[in-house]
DNA sequence: ATAATTATATCGTAACATACGATATAATAA
DNA sequence: TTATTATATCGTATGTTACGATATAATTAT
């Protein structure tokens, strides 16, 4: 049973290795993780960043500051609690995140076109299923 | 048609966001990329690293040196051409790579167990199909 | 043999990136 | 009014990333 899981992970990493975008930009791992967090979660502030990355809040604050300077994020004040900051991706932030975590759309389209209609449907269904179930994880 | 591809990517990033391992180690993006390259490709030397990351060969050489010092990689001389170095993952290197690119096996197993037998089969088949096709990318 | 090429390695240097403790500010809650 | 919470900033330290220049050693071409 857990061998199935290992096999799935091998497929998973193979897919990413062969279909990711080329590595162009010099970008740090922490920056990518913060972009992921801000994209996927509602209401992310500096404290959520610190908790998620297991770093101190002042370091998180500095990450955010640099990312704002680089125009990857922008800040908004929470109107209900003006101590809080709400983070959002800028368009360049979305682009950087996409190039560093998604599959290359050109390659993916090419690969999907090589499949039979039936197989394409299987892939769509599987990804949908898994992403829905994934959201139930703690 | 390309909207399907965008949807697949949304599923893809959702799956990773919800099922990756917690971010423990302070590790750079370049280090992860090198670990991925060495794991997935045969006969990787310093030059392949430089080309893959689009950095100069001396920088690549220094990355490799530091990664050997940290016991993430080890070197072997190519017996057929003793100028060349062949890189391999150490066990700690495999572990670091796994924690930073694979899905959390505990979460994955839990999620797979929530699915019906039929659905599980769909997921397995889809990942297998896609990983096989992915290898045909340039 | 000698020269050219190829694959790495090392040195010097520079610019960032990363992180934390200490401290400060401002908003909210007790 | 005081305590708490959410950020921000300063000083400091270490690590990372990168490149040009240069060096070494193995292989290939002439």
mmCIF file of C-alpha atoms (C1' of nucleotides) in Angstrom:
data_model
loop_
_atom_site.group_PDB
_atom_site.id
_atom_site.type_symbol
_atom_site.label_atom_id
_atom_site.label_comp_id
_atom_site.label_asym_id
_atom_site.label_seq_id
_atom_site.Cartn_x
_atom_site.Cartn_y
_atom_site.Cartn_z
ATOM 1 C CA UNK A 1 0.000 0.000 0.000
ATOM 2 C CA UNK A 2 2.726 2.516 0.871
ATOM 3 C CA UNK A 3 4.646 1.275 -2.169
ATOM 4 C CA UNK A 4 1.811 2.760 -4.231
ATOM 5 C CA UNK A 5 2.443 6.070 -2.562
ATOM 6 C CA UNK A 6 6.137 5.877 -3.353
ATOM 7 C CA UNK A 7 5.328 5.056 -6.947
ATOM 8 C CA UNK A 8 2.961 8.013 -7.175
ATOM 9 C CA UNK A 9 5.718 10.267 -5.869
ATOM 10 C CA UNK A 10 8.087 8.975 -8.485
ATOM 11 C CA UNK A 11 5.549 9.803 -11.174
ATOM 12 C CA UNK A 12 4.990 13.173 -9.543
ATOM 13 C CA UNK A 13 8.665 14.168 -9.523
ATOM 14 C CA UNK A 14 9.204 12.801 -13.033
ATOM 15 C CA UNK A 15 6.342 14.916 -14.320
ATOM 16 C CA UNK A 16 7.748 18.060 -12.732
ATOM 17 C CA UNK A 17 11.307 17.389 -13.797
ATOM 18 C CA UNK A 18 10.400 16.945 -17.436
ATOM 19 C CA UNK A 19 7.716 19.593 -17.701
ATOM 20 C CA UNK A 20 8.784 22.548 -15.558
ATOM 21 C CA UNK A 21 9.732 25.880 -17.099
ATOM 22 C CA UNK A 22 13.442 26.468 -17.726
ATOM 23 C CA UNK A 23 15.295 27.916 -14.738
ATOM 24 C CA UNK A 24 15.823 31.527 -15.650
ATOM 25 C CA UNK A 25 15.556 33.678 -12.586
ATOM 26 C CA UNK A 26 17.697 33.761 -9.499
ATOM 27 C CA UNK A 27 15.102 33.403 -6.852
ATOM 28 C CA UNK A 28 15.281 32.016 -3.361
ATOM 29 C CA UNK A 29 13.330 29.114 -1.998
ATOM 30 C CA UNK A 30 11.825 31.184 0.803
ATOM 31 C CA UNK A 31 10.508 33.709 -1.689
ATOM 32 C CA UNK A 32 8.758 30.967 -3.675
ATOM 33 C CA UNK A 33 7.242 29.532 -0.515
ATOM 34 C CA UNK A 34 5.879 32.928 0.472
ATOM 35 C CA UNK A 35 4.402 33.446 -2.997
ATOM 36 C CA UNK A 36 2.735 30.022 -2.760
ATOM 37 C CA UNK A 37 1.289 30.805 0.647
ATOM 38 C CA UNK A 38 -0.077 34.177 -0.422
ATOM 39 C CA UNK A 39 -1.618 32.731 -3.568
ATOM 40 C CA UNK A 40 -3.322 29.796 -1.944
ATOM 41 C CA UNK A 41 -4.482 31.200 1.377
ATOM 42 C CA UNK A 42 -6.883 33.974 2.176
ATOM 43 C CA UNK A 43 -5.892 36.711 4.606
ATOM 44 C CA UNK A 44 -2.162 36.171 4.830
ATOM 45 C CA UNK A 45 -0.192 38.591 6.964
ATOM 46 C CA UNK A 46 3.377 38.736 8.233
ATOM 47 C CA UNK A 47 2.603 36.444 11.135
ATOM 48 C CA UNK A 48 1.218 33.708 8.892
ATOM 49 C CA UNK A 49 4.416 33.922 6.857
ATOM 50 C CA UNK A 50 6.541 33.539 9.987
ATOM 51 C CA UNK A 51 4.543 30.540 11.207
ATOM 52 C CA UNK A 52 4.461 28.856 7.825
ATOM 53 C CA UNK A 53 8.218 29.121 7.299
ATOM 54 C CA UNK A 54 9.052 28.600 10.965
ATOM 55 C CA UNK A 55 11.092 31.796 11.143
ATOM 56 C CA UNK A 56 10.840 34.761 13.491
ATOM 57 C CA UNK A 57 8.382 37.523 12.750
ATOM 58 C CA UNK A 58 11.068 40.132 12.176
ATOM 59 C CA UNK A 59 12.711 37.998 9.504
ATOM 60 C CA UNK A 60 9.316 37.417 7.929
ATOM 61 C CA UNK A 61 8.714 41.148 7.962
ATOM 62 C CA UNK A 62 11.975 41.713 6.131
ATOM 63 C CA UNK A 63 11.169 39.093 3.514
ATOM 64 C CA UNK A 64 7.892 40.815 2.878
ATOM 65 C CA UNK A 65 9.575 44.218 2.699
ATOM 66 C CA UNK A 66 12.059 43.041 0.086
ATOM 67 C CA UNK A 67 9.341 41.315 -1.901
ATOM 68 C CA UNK A 68 7.295 44.501 -1.924
ATOM 69 C CA UNK A 69 10.367 46.457 -3.081
ATOM 70 C CA UNK A 70 10.774 43.960 -5.905
ATOM 71 C CA UNK A 71 7.122 44.327 -6.784
ATOM 72 C CA UNK A 72 6.248 40.697 -6.121
ATOM 73 C CA UNK A 73 3.739 41.520 -3.370
ATOM 74 C CA UNK A 74 1.688 44.475 -2.267
ATOM 75 C CA UNK A 75 0.292 45.257 1.141
ATOM 76 C CA UNK A 76 -3.153 46.262 2.209
ATOM 77 C CA UNK A 77 -4.236 47.245 5.695
ATOM 78 C CA UNK A 78 -6.941 45.127 7.268
ATOM 79 C CA UNK A 79 -9.827 47.561 7.779
ATOM 80 C CA UNK A 80 -11.224 45.550 10.672
ATOM 81 C CA UNK A 81 -7.909 45.488 12.542
ATOM 82 C CA UNK A 82 -5.496 48.088 11.360
ATOM 83 C CA UNK A 83 -2.507 46.460 12.964
ATOM 84 C CA UNK A 84 -2.776 43.671 10.449
ATOM 85 C CA UNK A 85 -1.410 43.673 6.944
ATOM 86 C CA UNK A 86 -2.958 41.631 4.156
ATOM 87 C CA UNK A 87 -0.611 40.448 1.448
ATOM 88 C CA UNK A 88 -1.446 39.985 -2.213
ATOM 89 C CA UNK A 89 0.439 38.966 -5.319
ATOM 90 C CA UNK A 90 1.224 41.562 -7.969
ATOM 91 C CA UNK A 91 1.144 40.464 -11.598
ATOM 92 C CA UNK A 92 4.962 40.016 -11.666
ATOM 93 C CA UNK A 93 4.591 37.995 -8.457
ATOM 94 C CA UNK A 94 2.030 35.749 -10.116
ATOM 95 C CA UNK A 95 4.285 35.344 -13.133
ATOM 96 C CA UNK A 96 7.325 34.416 -11.061
ATOM 97 C CA UNK A 97 5.294 31.955 -9.016
ATOM 98 C CA UNK A 98 3.868 30.385 -12.135
ATOM 99 C CA UNK A 99 7.252 29.935 -13.788
ATOM 100 C CA UNK A 100 8.620 28.324 -10.641
ATOM 101 C CA UNK A 101 5.860 25.974 -9.522
ATOM 102 C CA UNK A 102 3.561 25.204 -12.462
ATOM 103 C CA UNK A 103 4.065 22.936 -15.405
ATOM 104 C CA UNK A 104 5.128 24.563 -18.662
ATOM 105 C CA UNK A 105 1.853 25.179 -20.449
ATOM 106 C CA UNK A 106 3.349 24.556 -23.865
ATOM 107 C CA UNK A 107 4.787 21.218 -22.838
ATOM 108 C CA UNK A 108 1.648 20.240 -20.961
ATOM 109 C CA UNK A 109 -0.537 20.996 -23.951
ATOM 110 C CA UNK A 110 1.764 19.051 -26.206
ATOM 111 C CA UNK A 111 1.730 16.065 -23.867
ATOM 112 C CA UNK A 112 -2.026 16.165 -23.423
ATOM 113 C CA UNK A 113 -2.469 16.251 -27.195
ATOM 114 C CA UNK A 114 -0.477 13.057 -27.495
ATOM 115 C CA UNK A 115 -3.055 11.267 -25.371
ATOM 116 C CA UNK A 116 -6.304 9.692 -26.523
ATOM 117 C CA UNK A 117 -9.518 11.478 -25.535
ATOM 118 C CA UNK A 118 -10.198 8.828 -22.958
ATOM 119 C CA UNK A 119 -6.756 9.176 -21.395
ATOM 120 C CA UNK A 120 -7.041 12.947 -21.284
ATOM 121 C CA UNK A 121 -10.274 12.551 -19.371
ATOM 122 C CA UNK A 122 -8.565 10.233 -16.907
ATOM 123 C CA UNK A 123 -5.831 12.777 -16.254
ATOM 124 C CA UNK A 124 -8.310 15.617 -15.779
ATOM 125 C CA UNK A 125 -10.423 13.566 -13.435
ATOM 126 C CA UNK A 126 -7.477 12.347 -11.390
ATOM 127 C CA UNK A 127 -6.041 15.814 -10.844
ATOM 128 C CA UNK A 128 -9.425 17.166 -9.932
ATOM 129 C CA UNK A 129 -10.058 14.368 -7.463
ATOM 130 C CA UNK A 130 -6.684 14.652 -5.837
ATOM 131 C CA UNK A 131 -6.737 18.417 -5.513
ATOM 132 C CA UNK A 132 -10.160 18.295 -3.891
ATOM 133 C CA UNK A 133 -9.130 15.630 -1.436
ATOM 134 C CA UNK A 134 -5.842 17.397 -0.745
ATOM 135 C CA UNK A 135 -7.728 20.348 0.691
ATOM 136 C CA UNK A 136 -9.035 18.116 3.463
ATOM 137 C CA UNK A 137 -5.500 17.638 4.835
ATOM 138 C CA UNK A 138 -4.879 19.258 8.197
ATOM 139 C CA UNK B 1 -8.139 23.856 -24.935
ATOM 140 C CA UNK B 2 -5.445 25.891 -23.196
ATOM 141 C CA UNK B 3 -7.987 26.616 -20.461
ATOM 142 C CA UNK B 4 -7.810 22.902 -19.670
ATOM 143 C CA UNK B 5 -4.087 23.256 -19.248
ATOM 144 C CA UNK B 6 -4.531 26.189 -16.894
ATOM 145 C CA UNK B 7 -7.041 24.207 -14.904
ATOM 146 C CA UNK B 8 -4.644 21.270 -14.667
ATOM 147 C CA UNK B 9 -1.967 23.614 -13.361
ATOM 148 C CA UNK B 10 -4.323 24.925 -10.728
ATOM 149 C CA UNK B 11 -4.989 21.378 -9.599
ATOM 150 C CA UNK B 12 -1.264 20.681 -9.698
ATOM 151 C CA UNK B 13 -0.299 23.621 -7.492
ATOM 152 C CA UNK B 14 -3.204 22.986 -5.119
ATOM 153 C CA UNK B 15 -2.083 19.404 -4.666
ATOM 154 C CA UNK B 16 1.469 20.451 -3.873
ATOM 155 C CA UNK B 17 0.462 23.280 -1.575
ATOM 156 C CA UNK B 18 -1.740 21.084 0.562
ATOM 157 C CA UNK B 19 0.359 17.950 0.544
ATOM 158 C CA UNK B 20 4.018 18.973 0.671
ATOM 159 C CA UNK B 21 6.177 18.292 3.712
ATOM 160 C CA UNK B 22 6.497 21.106 6.264
ATOM 161 C CA UNK B 23 9.268 23.561 5.476
ATOM 162 C CA UNK B 24 11.974 22.706 7.942
ATOM 163 C CA UNK B 25 15.355 23.174 6.379
ATOM 164 C CA UNK B 26 16.990 26.315 5.108
ATOM 165 C CA UNK B 27 17.906 25.233 1.647
ATOM 166 C CA UNK B 28 18.423 27.221 -1.504
ATOM 167 C CA UNK B 29 16.522 26.838 -4.719
ATOM 168 C CA UNK B 30 19.656 26.161 -6.728
ATOM 169 C CA UNK B 31 20.586 23.309 -4.405
ATOM 170 C CA UNK B 32 17.175 21.686 -4.920
ATOM 171 C CA UNK B 33 17.457 22.069 -8.680
ATOM 172 C CA UNK B 34 20.853 20.391 -8.684
ATOM 173 C CA UNK B 35 19.554 17.526 -6.545
ATOM 174 C CA UNK B 36 16.655 17.065 -8.983
ATOM 175 C CA UNK B 37 18.979 17.041 -11.967
ATOM 176 C CA UNK B 38 21.337 14.515 -10.430
ATOM 177 C CA UNK B 39 18.491 12.248 -9.387
ATOM 178 C CA UNK B 40 16.686 12.221 -12.697
ATOM 179 C CA UNK B 41 19.508 12.243 -15.227
ATOM 180 C CA UNK B 42 22.265 9.755 -15.863
ATOM 181 C CA UNK B 43 25.856 10.917 -16.095
ATOM 182 C CA UNK B 44 25.609 14.382 -14.635
ATOM 183 C CA UNK B 45 28.840 16.347 -14.271
ATOM 184 C CA UNK B 46 29.676 19.947 -13.403
ATOM 185 C CA UNK B 47 29.097 21.091 -16.957
ATOM 186 C CA UNK B 48 25.571 19.680 -17.073
ATOM 187 C CA UNK B 49 24.835 21.533 -13.853
ATOM 188 C CA UNK B 50 26.105 24.796 -15.345
ATOM 189 C CA UNK B 51 24.051 24.368 -18.509
ATOM 190 C CA UNK B 52 20.905 23.329 -16.693
ATOM 191 C CA UNK B 53 20.980 26.308 -14.322
ATOM 192 C CA UNK B 54 22.362 28.708 -16.924
ATOM 193 C CA UNK B 55 25.272 29.697 -14.702
ATOM 194 C CA UNK B 56 29.008 29.698 -15.353
ATOM 195 C CA UNK B 57 30.989 26.516 -14.881
ATOM 196 C CA UNK B 58 33.022 27.919 -12.006
ATOM 197 C CA UNK B 59 29.897 28.770 -10.064
ATOM 198 C CA UNK B 60 28.535 25.317 -10.785
ATOM 199 C CA UNK B 61 31.776 23.829 -9.542
ATOM 200 C CA UNK B 62 31.441 25.749 -6.298
ATOM 201 C CA UNK B 63 27.847 24.634 -5.810
ATOM 202 C CA UNK B 64 28.965 21.062 -6.212
ATOM 203 C CA UNK B 65 31.860 21.572 -3.823
ATOM 204 C CA UNK B 66 29.601 22.943 -1.100
ATOM 205 C CA UNK B 67 27.061 20.198 -1.652
ATOM 206 C CA UNK B 68 29.773 17.574 -1.299
ATOM 207 C CA UNK B 69 30.967 19.257 1.908
ATOM 208 C CA UNK B 70 27.406 19.078 3.221
ATOM 209 C CA UNK B 71 27.208 15.437 2.229
ATOM 210 C CA UNK B 72 24.362 15.915 -0.239
ATOM 211 C CA UNK B 73 26.381 14.680 -3.220
ATOM 212 C CA UNK B 74 29.426 12.573 -3.849
ATOM 213 C CA UNK B 75 31.764 12.575 -6.803
ATOM 214 C CA UNK B 76 33.076 9.762 -8.904
ATOM 215 C CA UNK B 77 35.617 10.036 -11.681
ATOM 216 C CA UNK B 78 34.506 8.913 -15.104
ATOM 217 C CA UNK B 79 36.797 5.987 -15.910
ATOM 218 C CA UNK B 80 36.445 6.533 -19.652
ATOM 219 C CA UNK B 81 37.394 10.208 -19.457
ATOM 220 C CA UNK B 82 39.154 11.115 -16.263
ATOM 221 C CA UNK B 83 38.582 14.828 -16.692
ATOM 222 C CA UNK B 84 34.905 14.267 -16.059
ATOM 223 C CA UNK B 85 33.210 13.961 -12.713
ATOM 224 C CA UNK B 86 30.018 11.981 -12.226
ATOM 225 C CA UNK B 87 27.701 13.184 -9.496
ATOM 226 C CA UNK B 88 25.479 11.042 -7.315
ATOM 227 C CA UNK B 89 23.099 11.647 -4.421
ATOM 228 C CA UNK B 90 24.074 10.545 -0.941
ATOM 229 C CA UNK B 91 21.335 9.252 1.338
ATOM 230 C CA UNK B 92 21.010 12.659 3.071
ATOM 231 C CA UNK B 93 20.835 14.204 -0.396
ATOM 232 C CA UNK B 94 17.985 11.879 -1.341
ATOM 233 C CA UNK B 95 16.209 12.697 1.911
ATOM 234 C CA UNK B 96 16.504 16.461 1.446
ATOM 235 C CA UNK B 97 15.316 16.191 -2.142
ATOM 236 C CA UNK B 98 12.368 14.067 -1.106
ATOM 237 C CA UNK B 99 11.268 16.440 1.631
ATOM 238 C CA UNK B 100 11.443 19.370 -0.758
ATOM 239 C CA UNK B 101 9.877 18.052 -3.963
ATOM 240 C CA UNK B 102 7.704 15.032 -3.176
ATOM 241 C CA UNK B 103 4.290 14.847 -1.609
ATOM 242 C CA UNK B 104 4.126 13.968 2.077
ATOM 243 C CA UNK B 105 3.690 10.219 2.069
ATOM 244 C CA UNK B 106 1.514 10.268 5.172
ATOM 245 C CA UNK B 107 -0.851 12.819 3.697
ATOM 246 C CA UNK B 108 -0.854 11.124 0.321
ATOM 247 C CA UNK B 109 -1.722 7.786 1.826
ATOM 248 C CA UNK B 110 -4.492 9.350 3.879
ATOM 249 C CA UNK B 111 -5.917 11.092 0.829
ATOM 250 C CA UNK B 112 -5.716 7.978 -1.321
ATOM 251 C CA UNK B 113 -7.520 6.003 1.368
ATOM 252 C CA UNK B 114 -10.395 8.459 1.245
ATOM 253 C CA UNK B 115 -10.978 7.568 -2.388
ATOM 254 C CA UNK B 116 -13.001 4.689 -3.762
ATOM 255 C CA UNK B 117 -11.056 1.833 -5.367
ATOM 256 C CA UNK B 118 -12.113 3.020 -8.787
ATOM 257 C CA UNK B 119 -10.936 6.573 -8.122
ATOM 258 C CA UNK B 120 -7.614 5.384 -6.771
ATOM 259 C CA UNK B 121 -7.106 3.470 -9.985
ATOM 260 C CA UNK B 122 -7.843 6.598 -12.002
ATOM 261 C CA UNK B 123 -5.234 8.584 -10.080
ATOM 262 C CA UNK B 124 -2.609 5.872 -10.486
ATOM 263 C CA UNK B 125 -3.287 5.548 -14.187
ATOM 264 C CA UNK B 126 -3.260 9.299 -14.790
ATOM 265 C CA UNK B 127 0.064 9.841 -13.045
ATOM 266 C CA UNK B 128 1.602 6.930 -14.859
ATOM 267 C CA UNK B 129 0.365 8.146 -18.228
ATOM 268 C CA UNK B 130 1.516 11.687 -17.684
ATOM 269 C CA UNK B 131 4.940 10.764 -16.371
ATOM 270 C CA UNK B 132 5.533 8.503 -19.353
ATOM 271 C CA UNK B 133 4.455 11.141 -21.840
ATOM 272 C CA UNK B 134 6.435 13.814 -19.999
ATOM 273 C CA UNK B 135 9.644 11.979 -20.787
ATOM 274 C CA UNK B 136 9.054 12.595 -24.487
ATOM 275 C CA UNK B 137 9.433 16.375 -23.970
ATOM 276 C CA UNK B 138 12.524 17.865 -25.552
ATOM 277 C "C1'" DA C 1 55.491 15.554 -29.842
ATOM 278 C "C1'" DT C 2 53.092 19.843 -29.474
ATOM 279 C "C1'" DA C 3 49.241 22.547 -29.484
ATOM 280 C "C1'" DA C 4 44.416 23.056 -28.871
ATOM 281 C "C1'" DT C 5 40.445 21.736 -26.527
ATOM 282 C "C1'" DT C 6 37.678 20.133 -22.743
ATOM 283 C "C1'" DA C 7 36.305 19.395 -17.837
ATOM 284 C "C1'" DT C 8 36.988 20.918 -13.415
ATOM 285 C "C1'" DA C 9 38.911 23.569 -9.579
ATOM 286 C "C1'" DT C 10 40.426 27.627 -7.055
ATOM 287 C "C1'" DC C 11 41.185 32.523 -5.857
ATOM 288 C "C1'" DG C 12 39.703 37.133 -5.216
ATOM 289 C "C1'" DT C 13 35.949 39.900 -4.931
ATOM 290 C "C1'" DA C 14 31.303 41.755 -4.660
ATOM 291 C "C1'" DA C 15 26.527 41.868 -3.901
ATOM 292 C "C1'" DC C 16 22.739 39.956 -1.796
ATOM 293 C "C1'" DA C 17 20.079 36.875 1.222
ATOM 294 C "C1'" DT C 18 18.953 35.080 5.522
ATOM 295 C "C1'" DA C 19 18.290 35.230 10.241
ATOM 296 C "C1'" DC C 20 17.887 36.810 14.921
ATOM 297 C "C1'" DG C 21 17.854 39.671 19.223
ATOM 298 C "C1'" DA C 22 16.665 44.039 20.771
ATOM 299 C "C1'" DT C 23 13.845 47.755 20.381
ATOM 300 C "C1'" DA C 24 10.025 50.741 18.649
ATOM 301 C "C1'" DT C 25 5.336 51.975 17.148
ATOM 302 C "C1'" DA C 26 0.623 51.745 16.737
ATOM 303 C "C1'" DA C 27 -3.883 49.431 17.222
ATOM 304 C "C1'" DT C 28 -6.778 46.632 19.959
ATOM 305 C "C1'" DA C 29 -8.273 44.176 24.174
ATOM 306 C "C1'" DA C 30 -8.497 43.546 29.134
ATOM 307 C "C1'" DT D 1 -4.211 52.454 31.859
ATOM 308 C "C1'" DT D 2 -1.964 48.519 31.106
ATOM 309 C "C1'" DA D 3 -1.274 44.385 28.515
ATOM 310 C "C1'" DT D 4 -1.313 42.244 24.266
ATOM 311 C "C1'" DT D 5 -0.913 41.803 19.373
ATOM 312 C "C1'" DA D 6 0.857 42.803 14.647
ATOM 313 C "C1'" DT D 7 4.390 44.843 12.275
ATOM 314 C "C1'" DA D 8 8.617 47.421 11.427
ATOM 315 C "C1'" DT D 9 13.407 48.726 11.950
ATOM 316 C "C1'" DC D 10 18.291 48.603 13.516
ATOM 317 C "C1'" DG D 11 22.568 46.387 14.249
ATOM 318 C "C1'" DT D 12 25.066 42.500 13.384
ATOM 319 C "C1'" DA D 13 26.646 38.101 11.666
ATOM 320 C "C1'" DT D 14 26.968 34.469 8.539
ATOM 321 C "C1'" DG D 15 25.913 32.200 4.274
ATOM 322 C "C1'" DT D 16 24.884 32.180 -0.667
ATOM 323 C "C1'" DT D 17 25.430 33.240 -5.274
ATOM 324 C "C1'" DA D 18 27.936 34.648 -8.987
ATOM 325 C "C1'" DC D 19 31.643 35.854 -12.083
ATOM 326 C "C1'" DG D 20 36.239 36.915 -14.139
ATOM 327 C "C1'" DA D 21 40.774 35.379 -14.102
ATOM 328 C "C1'" DT D 22 43.737 31.795 -13.680
ATOM 329 C "C1'" DA D 23 45.375 26.960 -13.000
ATOM 330 C "C1'" DT D 24 45.590 21.929 -13.656
ATOM 331 C "C1'" DA D 25 45.069 17.755 -15.806
ATOM 332 C "C1'" DA D 26 43.163 14.674 -19.364
ATOM 333 C "C1'" DT D 27 41.996 14.098 -24.105
ATOM 334 C "C1'" DT D 28 42.052 15.180 -28.987
ATOM 335 C "C1'" DA D 29 43.887 17.173 -33.207
ATOM 336 C "C1'" DT D 30 47.784 18.336 -36.094
#
